[in-house]
CSV table of C-alpha atoms in Angstrom, one decimal:
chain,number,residue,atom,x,y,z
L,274,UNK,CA,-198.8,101.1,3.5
L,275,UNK,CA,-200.5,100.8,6.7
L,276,UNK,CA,-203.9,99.9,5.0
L,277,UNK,CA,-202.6,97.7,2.1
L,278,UNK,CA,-200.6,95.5,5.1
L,279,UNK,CA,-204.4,95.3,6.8
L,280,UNK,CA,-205.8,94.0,3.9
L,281,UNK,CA,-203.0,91.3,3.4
L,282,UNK,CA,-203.3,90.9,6.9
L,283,UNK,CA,-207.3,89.6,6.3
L,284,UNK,CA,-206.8,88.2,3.5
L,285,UNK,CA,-204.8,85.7,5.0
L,286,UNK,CA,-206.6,85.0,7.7
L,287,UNK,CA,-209.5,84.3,5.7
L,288,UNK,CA,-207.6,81.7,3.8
L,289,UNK,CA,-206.5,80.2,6.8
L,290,UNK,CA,-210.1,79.7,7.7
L,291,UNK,CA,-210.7,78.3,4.2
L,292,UNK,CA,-207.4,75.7,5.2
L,293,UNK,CA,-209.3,74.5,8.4
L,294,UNK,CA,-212.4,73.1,6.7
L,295,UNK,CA,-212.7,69.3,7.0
L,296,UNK,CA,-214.4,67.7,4.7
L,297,UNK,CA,-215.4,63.9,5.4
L,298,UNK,CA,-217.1,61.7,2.4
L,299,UNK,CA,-218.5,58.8,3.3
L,300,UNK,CA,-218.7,55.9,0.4
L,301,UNK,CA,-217.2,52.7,1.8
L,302,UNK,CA,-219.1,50.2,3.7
L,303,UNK,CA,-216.4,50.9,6.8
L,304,UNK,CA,-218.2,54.1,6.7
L,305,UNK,CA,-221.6,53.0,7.8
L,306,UNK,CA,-223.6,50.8,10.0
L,307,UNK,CA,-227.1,49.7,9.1
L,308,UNK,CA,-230.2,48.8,11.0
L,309,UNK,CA,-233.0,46.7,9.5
L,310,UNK,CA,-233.5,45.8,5.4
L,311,UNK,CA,-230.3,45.3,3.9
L,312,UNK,CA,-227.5,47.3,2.0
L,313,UNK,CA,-224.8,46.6,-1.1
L,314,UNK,CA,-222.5,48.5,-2.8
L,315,UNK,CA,-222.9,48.8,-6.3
L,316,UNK,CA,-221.6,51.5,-9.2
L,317,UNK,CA,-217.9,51.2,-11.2
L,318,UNK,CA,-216.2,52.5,-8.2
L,319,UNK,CA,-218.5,50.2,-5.4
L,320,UNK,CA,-219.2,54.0,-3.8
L,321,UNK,CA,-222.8,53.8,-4.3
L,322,UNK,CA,-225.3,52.4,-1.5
L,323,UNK,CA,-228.4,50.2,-3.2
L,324,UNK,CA,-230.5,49.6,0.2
L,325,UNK,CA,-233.6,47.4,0.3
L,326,UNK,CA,-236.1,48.2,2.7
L,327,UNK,CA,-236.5,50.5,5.7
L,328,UNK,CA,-233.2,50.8,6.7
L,329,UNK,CA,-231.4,53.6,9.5
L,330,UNK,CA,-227.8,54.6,8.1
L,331,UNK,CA,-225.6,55.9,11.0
L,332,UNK,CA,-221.9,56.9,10.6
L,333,UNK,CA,-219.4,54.7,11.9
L,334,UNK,CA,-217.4,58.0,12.3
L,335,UNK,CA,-218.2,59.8,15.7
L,336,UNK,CA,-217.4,64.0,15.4
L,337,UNK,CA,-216.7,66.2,18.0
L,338,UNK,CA,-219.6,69.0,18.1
L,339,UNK,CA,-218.1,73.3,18.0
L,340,UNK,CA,-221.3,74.9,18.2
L,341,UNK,CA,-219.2,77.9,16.9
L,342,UNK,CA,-218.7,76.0,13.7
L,343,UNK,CA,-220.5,75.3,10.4
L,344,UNK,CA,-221.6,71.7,9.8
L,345,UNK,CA,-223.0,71.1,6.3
L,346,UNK,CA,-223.8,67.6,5.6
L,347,UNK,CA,-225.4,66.5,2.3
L,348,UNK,CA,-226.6,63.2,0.0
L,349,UNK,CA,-228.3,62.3,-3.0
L,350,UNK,CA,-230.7,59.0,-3.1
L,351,UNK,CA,-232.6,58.1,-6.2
L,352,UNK,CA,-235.8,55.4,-6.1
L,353,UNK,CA,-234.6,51.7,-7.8
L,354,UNK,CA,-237.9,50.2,-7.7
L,355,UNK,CA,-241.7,49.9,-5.8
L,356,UNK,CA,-243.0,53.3,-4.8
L,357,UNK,CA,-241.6,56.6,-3.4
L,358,UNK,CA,-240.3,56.2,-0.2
L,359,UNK,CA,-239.3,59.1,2.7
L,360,UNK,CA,-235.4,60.1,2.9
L,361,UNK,CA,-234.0,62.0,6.1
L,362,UNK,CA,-230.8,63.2,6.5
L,363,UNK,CA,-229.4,64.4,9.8
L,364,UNK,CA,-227.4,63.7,12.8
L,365,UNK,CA,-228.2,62.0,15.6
L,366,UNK,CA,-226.5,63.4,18.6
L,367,UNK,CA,-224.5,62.4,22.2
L,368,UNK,CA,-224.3,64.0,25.3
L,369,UNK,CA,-220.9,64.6,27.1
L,370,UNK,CA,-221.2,60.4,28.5
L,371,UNK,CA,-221.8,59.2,25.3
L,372,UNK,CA,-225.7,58.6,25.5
L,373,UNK,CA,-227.8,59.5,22.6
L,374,UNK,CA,-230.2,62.3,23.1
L,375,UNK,CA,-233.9,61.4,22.2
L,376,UNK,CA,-236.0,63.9,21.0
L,377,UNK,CA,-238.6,63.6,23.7
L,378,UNK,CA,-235.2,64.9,26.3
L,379,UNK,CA,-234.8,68.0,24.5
L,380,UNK,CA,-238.5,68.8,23.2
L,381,UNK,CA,-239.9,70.9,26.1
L,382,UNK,CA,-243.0,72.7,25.8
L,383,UNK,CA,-241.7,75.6,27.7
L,384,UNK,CA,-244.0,77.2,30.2
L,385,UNK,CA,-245.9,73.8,31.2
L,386,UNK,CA,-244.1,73.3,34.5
L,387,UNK,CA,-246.2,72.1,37.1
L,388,UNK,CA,-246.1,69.6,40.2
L,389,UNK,CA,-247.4,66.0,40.5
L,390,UNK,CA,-250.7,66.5,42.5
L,391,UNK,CA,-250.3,62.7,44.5
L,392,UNK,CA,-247.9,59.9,44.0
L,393,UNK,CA,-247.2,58.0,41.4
L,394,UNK,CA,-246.8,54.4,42.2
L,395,UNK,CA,-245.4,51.7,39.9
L,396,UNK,CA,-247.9,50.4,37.1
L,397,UNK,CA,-250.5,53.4,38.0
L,398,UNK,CA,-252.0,54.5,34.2
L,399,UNK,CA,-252.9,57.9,35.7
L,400,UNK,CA,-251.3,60.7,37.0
L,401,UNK,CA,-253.1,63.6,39.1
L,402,UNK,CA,-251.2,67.2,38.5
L,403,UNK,CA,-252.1,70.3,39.9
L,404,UNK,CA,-254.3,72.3,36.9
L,405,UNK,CA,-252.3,74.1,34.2
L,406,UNK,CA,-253.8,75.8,31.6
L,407,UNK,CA,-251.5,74.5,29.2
L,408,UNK,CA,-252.6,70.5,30.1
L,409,UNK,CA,-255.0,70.0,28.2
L,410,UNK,CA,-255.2,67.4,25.2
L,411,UNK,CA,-252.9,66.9,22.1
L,412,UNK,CA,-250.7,64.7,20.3
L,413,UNK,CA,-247.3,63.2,21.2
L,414,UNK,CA,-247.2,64.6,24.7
L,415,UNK,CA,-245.1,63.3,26.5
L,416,UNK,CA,-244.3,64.1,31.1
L,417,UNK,CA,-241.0,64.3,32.0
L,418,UNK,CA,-240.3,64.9,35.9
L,419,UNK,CA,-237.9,67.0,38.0
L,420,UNK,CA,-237.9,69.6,35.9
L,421,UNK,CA,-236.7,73.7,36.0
L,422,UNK,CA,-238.6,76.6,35.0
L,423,UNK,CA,-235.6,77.8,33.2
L,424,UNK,CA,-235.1,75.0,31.0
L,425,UNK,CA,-231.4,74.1,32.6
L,426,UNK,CA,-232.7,70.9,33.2
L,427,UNK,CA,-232.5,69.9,29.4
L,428,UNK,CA,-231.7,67.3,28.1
L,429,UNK,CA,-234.2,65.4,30.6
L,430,UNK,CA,-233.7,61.7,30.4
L,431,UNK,CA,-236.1,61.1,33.7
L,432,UNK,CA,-239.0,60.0,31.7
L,433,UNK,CA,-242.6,59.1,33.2
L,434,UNK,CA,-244.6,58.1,30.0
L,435,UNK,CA,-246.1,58.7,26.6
L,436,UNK,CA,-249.8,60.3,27.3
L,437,UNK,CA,-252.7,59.0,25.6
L,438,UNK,CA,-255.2,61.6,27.1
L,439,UNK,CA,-256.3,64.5,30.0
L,440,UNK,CA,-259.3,65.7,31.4
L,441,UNK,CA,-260.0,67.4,34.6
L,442,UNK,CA,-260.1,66.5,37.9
L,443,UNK,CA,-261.5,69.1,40.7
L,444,UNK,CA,-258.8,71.7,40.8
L,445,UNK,CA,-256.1,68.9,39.2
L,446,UNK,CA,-255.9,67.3,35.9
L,447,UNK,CA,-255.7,63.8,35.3
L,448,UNK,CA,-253.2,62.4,32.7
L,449,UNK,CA,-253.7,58.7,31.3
L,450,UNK,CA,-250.4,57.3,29.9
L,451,UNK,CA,-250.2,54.7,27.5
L,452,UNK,CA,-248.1,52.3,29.4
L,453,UNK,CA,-248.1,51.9,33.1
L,454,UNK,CA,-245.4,53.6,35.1
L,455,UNK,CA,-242.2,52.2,35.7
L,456,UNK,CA,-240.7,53.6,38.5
L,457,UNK,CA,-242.5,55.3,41.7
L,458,UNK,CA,-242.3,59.1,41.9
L,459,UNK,CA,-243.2,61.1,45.2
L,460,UNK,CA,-246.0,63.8,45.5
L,461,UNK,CA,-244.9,67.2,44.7
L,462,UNK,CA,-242.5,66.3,41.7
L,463,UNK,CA,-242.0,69.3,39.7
L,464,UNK,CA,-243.4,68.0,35.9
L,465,UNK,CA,-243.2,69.4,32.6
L,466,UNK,CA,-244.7,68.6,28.6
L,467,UNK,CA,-242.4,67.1,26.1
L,468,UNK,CA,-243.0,66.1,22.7
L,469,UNK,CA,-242.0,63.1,20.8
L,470,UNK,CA,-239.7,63.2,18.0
L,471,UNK,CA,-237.2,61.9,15.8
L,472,UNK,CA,-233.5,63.0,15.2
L,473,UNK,CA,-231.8,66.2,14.1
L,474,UNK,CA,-232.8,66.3,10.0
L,475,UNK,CA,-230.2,69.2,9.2
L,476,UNK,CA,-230.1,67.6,5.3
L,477,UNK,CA,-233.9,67.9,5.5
L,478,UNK,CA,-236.1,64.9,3.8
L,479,UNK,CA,-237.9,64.2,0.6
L,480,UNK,CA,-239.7,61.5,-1.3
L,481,UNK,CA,-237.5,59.7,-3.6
L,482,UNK,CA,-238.0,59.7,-7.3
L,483,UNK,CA,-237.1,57.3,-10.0
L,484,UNK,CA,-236.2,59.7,-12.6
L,485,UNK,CA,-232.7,61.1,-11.3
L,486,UNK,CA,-230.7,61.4,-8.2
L,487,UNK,CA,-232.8,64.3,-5.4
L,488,UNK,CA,-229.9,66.0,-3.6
L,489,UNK,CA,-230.3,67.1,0.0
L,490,UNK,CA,-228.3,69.6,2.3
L,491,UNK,CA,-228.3,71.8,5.1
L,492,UNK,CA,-226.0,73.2,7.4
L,493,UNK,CA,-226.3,73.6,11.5
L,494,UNK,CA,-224.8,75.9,13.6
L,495,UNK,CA,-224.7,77.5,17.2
L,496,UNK,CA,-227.2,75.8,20.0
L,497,UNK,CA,-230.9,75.8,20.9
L,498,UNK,CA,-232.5,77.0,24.3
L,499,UNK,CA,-234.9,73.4,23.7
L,500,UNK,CA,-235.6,71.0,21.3
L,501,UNK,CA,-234.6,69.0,18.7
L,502,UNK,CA,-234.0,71.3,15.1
L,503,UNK,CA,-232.1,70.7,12.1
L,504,UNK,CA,-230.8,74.2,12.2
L,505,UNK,CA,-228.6,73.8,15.3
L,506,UNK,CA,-227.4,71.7,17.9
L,507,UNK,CA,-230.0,70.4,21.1
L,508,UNK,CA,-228.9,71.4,25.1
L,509,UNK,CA,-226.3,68.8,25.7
L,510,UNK,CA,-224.9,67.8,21.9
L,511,UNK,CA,-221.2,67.1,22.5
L,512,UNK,CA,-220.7,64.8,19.6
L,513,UNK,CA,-223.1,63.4,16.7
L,514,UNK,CA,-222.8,60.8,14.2
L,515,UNK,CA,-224.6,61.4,10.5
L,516,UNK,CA,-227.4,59.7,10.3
L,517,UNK,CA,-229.8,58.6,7.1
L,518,UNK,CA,-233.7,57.0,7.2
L,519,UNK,CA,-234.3,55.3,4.2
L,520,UNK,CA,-237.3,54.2,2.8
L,521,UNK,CA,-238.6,55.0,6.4
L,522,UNK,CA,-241.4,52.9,7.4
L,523,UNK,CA,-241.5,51.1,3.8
L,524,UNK,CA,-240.2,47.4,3.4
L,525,UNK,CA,-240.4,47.2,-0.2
L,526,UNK,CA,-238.4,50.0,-1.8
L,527,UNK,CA,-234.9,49.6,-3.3
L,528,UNK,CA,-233.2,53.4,-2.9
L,529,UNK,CA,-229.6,54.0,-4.1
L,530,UNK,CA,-227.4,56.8,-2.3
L,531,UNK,CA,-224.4,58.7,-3.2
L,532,UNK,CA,-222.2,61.8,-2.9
L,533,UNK,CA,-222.7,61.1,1.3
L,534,UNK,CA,-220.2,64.3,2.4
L,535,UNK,CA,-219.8,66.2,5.9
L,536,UNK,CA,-217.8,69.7,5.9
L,537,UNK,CA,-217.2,71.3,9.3
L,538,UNK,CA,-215.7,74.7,8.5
């Protein structure tokens, strides 16, 4: 009796689990805001999105982030016209004052933690930092200052500048940014490498076809030590909006979307 009043016992909890799913479907232009090329709504029941252009989709509807829960969001978008065009589906995400969280905060390359070698003054293009194996040329760097070994420092909004190049300087290394400093920053500065980025593609992306509708979907959960992933949320998430690139960096392309739907379980 015991054990059959255990299994009940689970049983119902697991449908009470089930009961506490949300599910949100997005298909009314109330639903969205857009940025760039244009959007209508089209279909027998007005729930489909035509969008001409490259255009950013965000949520109108702000969530609450439960790193202990399951967040599955998923879409389907279908090419109208002019050639295949690149679809992301994501979040992009807040921090606990309400200021979105660029990739380049959360994207440290851990273990590159070093100290400015001399001042850097406002509009200097260079920065001297003491040598560091791990300085040495690549893409999409980025220097972020005031930084912590242990990474606690995330998500790092005090920003130096984009790096166009490094070579070496006696026992430093000397870091050419692509636009001149902004703001002065003293000698001895702890620094660090971050990468450039975009948002948190948890639906994943594809090229759109004309043929039928491609469906993409993906689920994140828990939180990452650094950096921006689809799988889970970045240091500092505390609310996120859904977020959709269409045509991305193509002006001609007429894309519809449908089926737009975010379950937290």
């Amino acid at each position: 009796m015991k054990k059959l009043n255990a299994v009940l016992l689970a049983a119902a909890l697991l449908g009470g689990a089930g009961l506490c799913a949300e599910t949100f479907v997005l298909d009314k232009p109330a639903d969205w805001k857009a940025s760039g090329g244009s959007v209508k709504w089209v279909g027998e029941k007005q729930d489909i999105m035509e969008v001409k252009g490259s255009v950013m989709l965000t949520s109108t509807k702000e969530f609450p982030v439960d790193v202990n829960k399951v967040y599955e969001v998923e879409a389907q978008a279908k090419l109208v016209s002019a050639e295949p065009g690149p679809f992301y589906l994501g979040f992009i995400i807040f921090d606990k004052n309400g200021r979105q969280i660029p990739a380049y905060a959360v994207n440290a390359c851990s273990g590159t933690e070093t100290t400015l070698a001399r001042e850097v003054k406002v509009g200097d293009k260079t920065l001297l930092v003491k040598a560091h194996p791990k300085w040495t040329n690549g893409p999409w760097f980025s220097v972020v200052r005031d930084v912590k070994s242990d990474l606690s420092d995330l998500p790092n909004y005090n920003f130096i500048g984009d790096v166009t190049g490094m070579q070496k300087n006696g026992e430093n290394v000397e870091v050419t940014l692509k636009v001149p400093a902004k703001a002065a920053v003293p000698a001895g500065t702890s620094v660090r490498l971050h990468t450039q980025g975009g948002y948190m593609y948890t639906g994943g992306n594809c090229k759109t076809k004309a043929d039928d509708f491609t469906k993409l979907k993906g689920k994140a959960k828990g939180r990452t030590k650094f950096g921006m992933y689809g799988h889970a949320w970045a240091p500092g998430a505390v609310k996120a909006r859904v977020i959709m690139l269409v045509s991305w960096g193509k002006y001609k392309e007429t894309t519809q979307i449908k089926n737009v739907k975010l379950e937290i379980k």
